[in-house]
Amino acid sequence: MFTGISKRLKKPLLWRGLILLIILWVVTRPAPIIVTLGPPQKVVTINPKIGVHTRLTDEVEEWKIKRTLQMVREMGAPWIVEYFPWGYYEPKKGVYNWTHPDIVVKHALNQGLTVIARLGFVPKWARPKDSVVSYLDPEHYDDFGDFVYAFVEHYRGKIRYIIIWNEPNIALEWGYRPVDPEAYTELLKVAYRRAKEADPEVQVLAGALAPTLAPPGDPWGMNDLDFLRGMYRAGAKDYFDILAVHSYGWTFPPDDPPAPDKVNFRRVELLRRIMEENGDAQKPIIITEGGWNDHPRWSKAVRPAQRVEYTIRAYEIALKEWEWCQAVCLWAFRYPWATHTYQDYFTFVAVDFTPKPIYFEVQRYARGELAQEKLP
Amino acid sequence: MPAVSWLRKNYLKLLPLPLVLLGLTVYLLLFRKDSTWEEILKRGSIAVCLDPSYPPFEYTDEATGELRGFDVEMAKAIGDYLGLKVEILTVGFDGLYDAVKGRKCDVAISALPYDPLLTQDVAFSISYFEAGLMLVVKEGEENIHSPDDLKGKKVAVEWGSTGDVEARRLKIKLGELEIKPYPTVEEALRAVKEGQADACLADAVSAYSYWGREGGVKVIAPALVSTPYVAVVNIKNKALLGKINEALFHLRKTGYIHSLAEKYFGVRPANLWP
């Protein structure tokens, strides 16, 4: 058999054919995209509180990560919130893989952005079979603490802000169990201690509560104001440096006054009042999600022009009126793929990186070009 | 170990078995007949999902509580053509695709745009309405026929809308073009009617609604950015898709869809589908 093959290989035509195939393969294969870090950049803006929530967790290609962060910087936003799922980086207890988050962080820092890292997403090994990724039993709080320690230590000097969990006041984000401010506070205590062990300078953000008007006893969630009061009662005060707040405007303009029975942008002022009542006035707030949606058919959406106007006004309120608010990071800069739902109408940039008008208008605002202009 | 020794001696006899199994799998995957259409015929009705929150396509009549609109009537016309009763189920906009995929209904007819990224999940019918971005000019305007004629012109848009996106793109392409942003699409269209702008870029639904209600403008086809509304069926229901397409083609050909446009917009646009 081998003799046959060697005879065939001796034929010059066959050799030429093989060489031609190799050449064709080399010439026609797609060239790898080389992504360089580029020179270090700085964000130029008249409002240092402008921020956005990016969605790079599931963005595979490095050029897209870089492009996203470049565009954030070019829009004039110095802050980003990004999700760093525990389950992605610690697939086995004590085994860490920082490859993807390292790419995100290096490009973000090179663009001159400040990263606020949202931590959550329970790995399979730390939760019961068939449970959801937001399910964490108290017996695994220490495991989460170990991850927080490892994360903060790995990004020491690079990431100075971390958010402990997301929207723990709704069942969806609490493993579909009844929500519990005491249990969340216990988790916060563990995470806070471990974060400070790894880096005493890191700022721990608590809360990131979902704005909700859930009535008492609602199985799906707890009113965010009640939940924060519950956190203070459980002793959360000494275990966070900044309160993270989600502040959606729905159909209300940003100047709509706050009220306990209304979800609007200024609801954050009610949470602020609770902080003051609990002797926590010296701590700042960062809005880590929020904004308006301009889907043509969603009942909680506004018109595109209103979204532009409200968004810029929201950034302006934080700058001029809310001394205690350190940054406003609105949802969401860009999705890696279309969701085919109203969610797509929260973004500043389309999936293919086409900037929406809101992007250009925020950019003009950040450059100070909108100061004297008004709509016709 | 007699089984092992039998296998050693007779393995050649078993060789065709995986091939048969593979063939059967391929046959079942590719050629298995979908029975949905037969089931629909058997029960004599077709279940249509829609989200009644988008007038004039689908909405609830506040006085009577009845569902009304372009899509509601078209669904009934499809049912009439196919000899079926139409059972309408209301589903939230974000749940329409899942309702079709989960067979909660047979078809969704709810001003849903064709989406090339969803063609592996659901099947789309032919279009029954072009809802894309249209060029609108003042009635009697004879010099603007296409976007290329907008060089040096004033173009009104709803600030932040897809019309705004396209106008910014055209400005880069044409060089000279003044974009006039307005807080609402109605104001942008009024600017054209009142001569404050030479043209407006607006979605077809807004453009036709304004044209029919206020007059004084006209819509120039084709759409600058196409957004064809289509019916959506489960990806496996090929027979049903064929029947829906047949019905829509009939409704297009007989002028029924144009008559619906006239009823709900007050105008009879020339190009209702791409």
XYZ file of C-alpha atoms in Angstrom, chain B:
274
model
C -18.134 -13.800 26.645
C -20.153 -15.546 23.919
C -21.636 -12.216 22.835
C -18.181 -10.759 22.253
C -17.032 -13.729 20.222
C -20.274 -13.599 18.183
C -19.645 -9.918 17.470
C -16.051 -10.656 16.395
C -17.268 -13.254 13.900
C -20.295 -11.375 12.601
C -19.352 -7.698 12.782
C -19.521 -7.403 9.009
C -23.208 -8.308 9.120
C -23.829 -5.418 11.512
C -22.083 -2.813 9.347
C -25.245 -1.667 7.523
C -27.030 -1.006 10.829
C -25.440 2.423 11.575
C -26.023 3.390 7.944
C -29.697 2.514 8.240
C -29.981 4.490 11.493
C -28.202 7.466 9.934
C -30.471 7.352 6.900
C -33.546 7.181 9.091
C -32.389 10.163 11.132
C -31.684 12.200 8.002
C -35.090 11.261 6.619
C -36.860 12.239 9.828
C -34.993 15.514 10.049
C -35.399 16.540 6.435
C -38.506 14.914 5.079
C -40.793 14.317 8.031
C -44.117 15.856 7.223
C -45.235 18.596 9.533
C -48.765 17.906 10.645
C -49.684 21.421 11.810
C -51.620 22.256 8.688
C -53.647 19.034 8.959
C -54.356 19.818 12.611
C -55.532 23.323 11.683
C -57.834 21.904 9.013
C -59.163 19.362 11.484
C -60.077 21.938 14.085
C -61.252 24.416 11.441
C -59.551 27.406 12.977
C -56.210 29.146 12.978
C -54.731 30.730 16.116
C -53.247 34.173 15.482
C -51.092 35.988 18.060
C -50.881 39.754 18.177
C -50.014 42.524 20.590
C -52.857 45.065 20.469
C -50.765 48.069 21.422
C -49.793 49.450 18.037
C -52.507 51.415 16.253
C -53.529 51.440 13.501
C -52.188 47.897 13.083
C -53.672 46.405 16.228
C -55.434 48.016 19.143
C -58.355 47.562 21.478
C -61.438 49.628 20.804
C -61.955 51.415 24.113
C -65.709 51.683 23.607
C -66.419 48.054 22.760
C -63.328 46.256 24.023
C -62.986 44.607 20.615
C -59.701 44.122 18.819
C -59.384 46.243 15.723
C -56.799 47.279 13.180
C -55.057 46.523 9.907
C -53.560 43.249 11.134
C -56.783 42.090 12.787
C -58.701 42.500 9.541
C -55.938 40.974 7.496
C -55.804 37.942 9.791
C -59.530 37.485 9.287
C -59.120 37.827 5.526
C -56.404 35.172 5.574
C -58.761 32.937 7.546
C -61.569 33.549 5.038
C -59.296 32.700 2.119
C -58.187 29.486 3.803
C -61.731 28.614 4.898
C -60.827 28.818 8.587
C -62.130 30.588 11.629
C -59.627 32.973 13.189
C -58.921 32.743 16.884
C -56.981 35.761 18.122
C -54.726 35.535 21.151
C -53.164 38.655 22.631
C -49.502 38.329 23.550
C -47.025 41.020 24.655
C -44.744 42.232 21.865
C -41.645 40.633 23.368
C -43.393 37.282 23.647
C -44.624 36.991 20.053
C -41.710 34.971 18.674
C -41.750 32.656 21.669
C -45.492 32.177 21.262
C -44.904 30.969 17.710
C -41.896 28.853 18.631
C -43.755 27.316 21.559
C -46.842 26.683 19.384
C -49.071 28.806 21.577
C -50.437 30.074 18.278
C -50.077 29.081 14.645
C -49.029 32.455 13.313
C -48.107 35.890 14.637
C -49.486 38.815 12.633
C -48.553 41.878 14.600
C -46.604 44.405 12.529
C -43.506 42.272 12.939
C -40.590 43.199 10.711
C -38.615 40.641 8.731
C -35.407 39.935 10.593
C -32.651 38.050 8.753
C -31.024 37.149 12.066
C -34.071 35.143 13.133
C -34.469 32.970 10.052
C -33.043 29.959 11.884
C -35.633 30.324 14.632
C -38.861 31.163 12.833
C -40.185 31.305 9.271
C -41.289 34.574 7.689
C -44.016 35.058 5.108
C -43.877 37.391 2.135
C -44.298 41.010 3.115
C -47.681 42.669 3.355
C -46.578 46.172 4.324
C -43.420 48.213 3.835
C -42.971 50.096 7.101
C -39.471 51.364 6.411
C -37.985 54.819 6.246
C -39.661 56.988 3.619
C -38.807 60.226 1.909
C -41.632 62.717 2.367
C -41.921 65.961 0.400
C -44.469 68.717 0.016
C -47.413 67.984 -2.246
C -46.605 69.353 -5.701
C -42.837 69.135 -5.190
C -41.413 67.969 -8.504
C -37.655 68.230 -8.050
C -37.045 65.694 -5.322
C -37.423 62.096 -6.442
C -34.752 60.268 -4.454
C -32.322 60.835 -1.576
C -29.676 61.970 -4.061
C -31.836 65.027 -4.812
C -31.462 66.187 -1.208
C -28.070 67.818 -1.779
C -28.216 71.345 -0.441
C -31.728 70.813 0.961
C -33.216 71.154 4.439
C -34.236 67.746 5.788
C -36.550 67.502 8.795
C -36.253 64.507 11.101
C -37.489 63.376 14.464
C -34.483 63.938 16.679
C -32.828 60.646 17.600
C -34.957 58.523 15.247
C -33.894 56.205 12.422
C -34.686 59.114 10.087
C -32.090 61.110 11.995
C -29.549 58.287 11.595
C -30.170 58.154 7.841
C -30.046 61.929 7.449
C -26.641 62.005 9.159
C -25.476 59.276 6.775
C -26.778 61.208 3.761
C -25.072 64.357 4.953
C -21.740 62.539 4.880
C -22.530 61.121 1.434
C -23.885 64.277 -0.186
C -21.783 66.839 1.609
C -24.314 69.640 1.647
C -27.479 68.899 3.583
C -29.019 70.721 6.508
C -30.591 68.473 9.128
C -33.483 70.063 10.995
C -34.304 68.031 14.116
C -37.772 68.177 15.683
C -39.030 66.726 18.971
C -41.689 64.595 17.235
C -42.162 63.062 13.817
C -45.447 64.972 13.421
C -43.616 68.276 13.830
C -40.974 67.184 11.334
C -43.690 66.322 8.795
C -45.513 69.582 9.465
C -42.284 71.462 8.740
C -42.386 70.005 5.221
C -46.037 70.861 4.733
C -45.429 74.432 5.914
C -42.297 74.866 3.826
C -39.799 75.099 6.671
C -38.033 72.026 5.313
C -37.688 70.554 1.817
C -38.131 66.951 2.866
C -38.608 64.714 5.857
C -37.293 61.235 6.567
C -39.947 59.379 8.524
C -41.134 55.818 9.073
C -43.926 54.748 6.721
C -46.564 54.357 9.436
C -46.060 57.933 10.662
C -45.719 59.281 7.129
C -48.913 57.658 5.814
C -50.832 58.586 8.970
C -49.856 62.238 8.609
C -50.435 62.260 4.861
C -53.925 60.806 5.283
C -54.877 62.991 8.246
C -53.355 66.347 7.330
C -52.578 66.172 3.602
C -50.181 68.625 1.975
C -47.345 66.092 1.661
C -46.582 63.036 -0.431
C -44.505 59.932 0.193
C -41.887 58.905 -2.343
C -41.237 55.180 -2.746
C -39.211 53.029 -2.398
C -38.176 53.034 1.236
C -34.688 54.309 2.008
C -34.340 51.655 4.667
C -36.676 48.713 4.204
C -38.674 47.312 7.140
C -41.167 44.867 5.657
C -43.925 43.640 7.959
C -44.470 39.894 7.679
C -46.407 37.056 9.255
C -44.349 34.705 11.428
C -44.840 30.952 11.759
C -42.990 28.128 13.455
C -39.931 27.183 11.411
C -41.173 23.605 11.024
C -44.598 24.569 9.673
C -43.671 24.665 6.016
C -47.137 23.706 4.788
C -48.731 26.454 6.870
C -46.188 28.989 5.632
C -47.059 28.042 2.064
C -50.776 28.552 2.749
C -50.198 31.916 4.466
C -48.046 33.069 1.553
C -50.727 31.920 -0.892
C -53.359 33.877 1.039
C -51.195 36.997 1.269
C -50.383 36.823 -2.407
C -54.095 36.625 -3.148
C -54.833 39.588 -0.852
C -52.071 41.597 -2.505
C -53.306 40.750 -6.009
C -56.953 41.516 -5.360
C -56.144 44.934 -3.884
C -57.431 43.991 -0.446
C -54.260 45.123 1.341
C -54.394 48.457 -0.468
C -57.977 48.869 0.650
C -56.908 48.205 4.251
C -54.222 50.883 3.922
C -56.835 53.277 2.610
C -59.142 52.451 5.505
C -56.536 52.870 8.233
C -54.334 55.623 6.794
C -56.739 57.484 4.555
C -54.366 57.199 1.600
C -53.627 54.606 -1.062
C -49.831 54.327 -1.266
C -48.432 53.046 -4.541
C -45.816 50.654 -3.144
C -47.092 48.794 -0.122
C -44.448 46.086 -0.135
C -40.784 46.035 -1.122
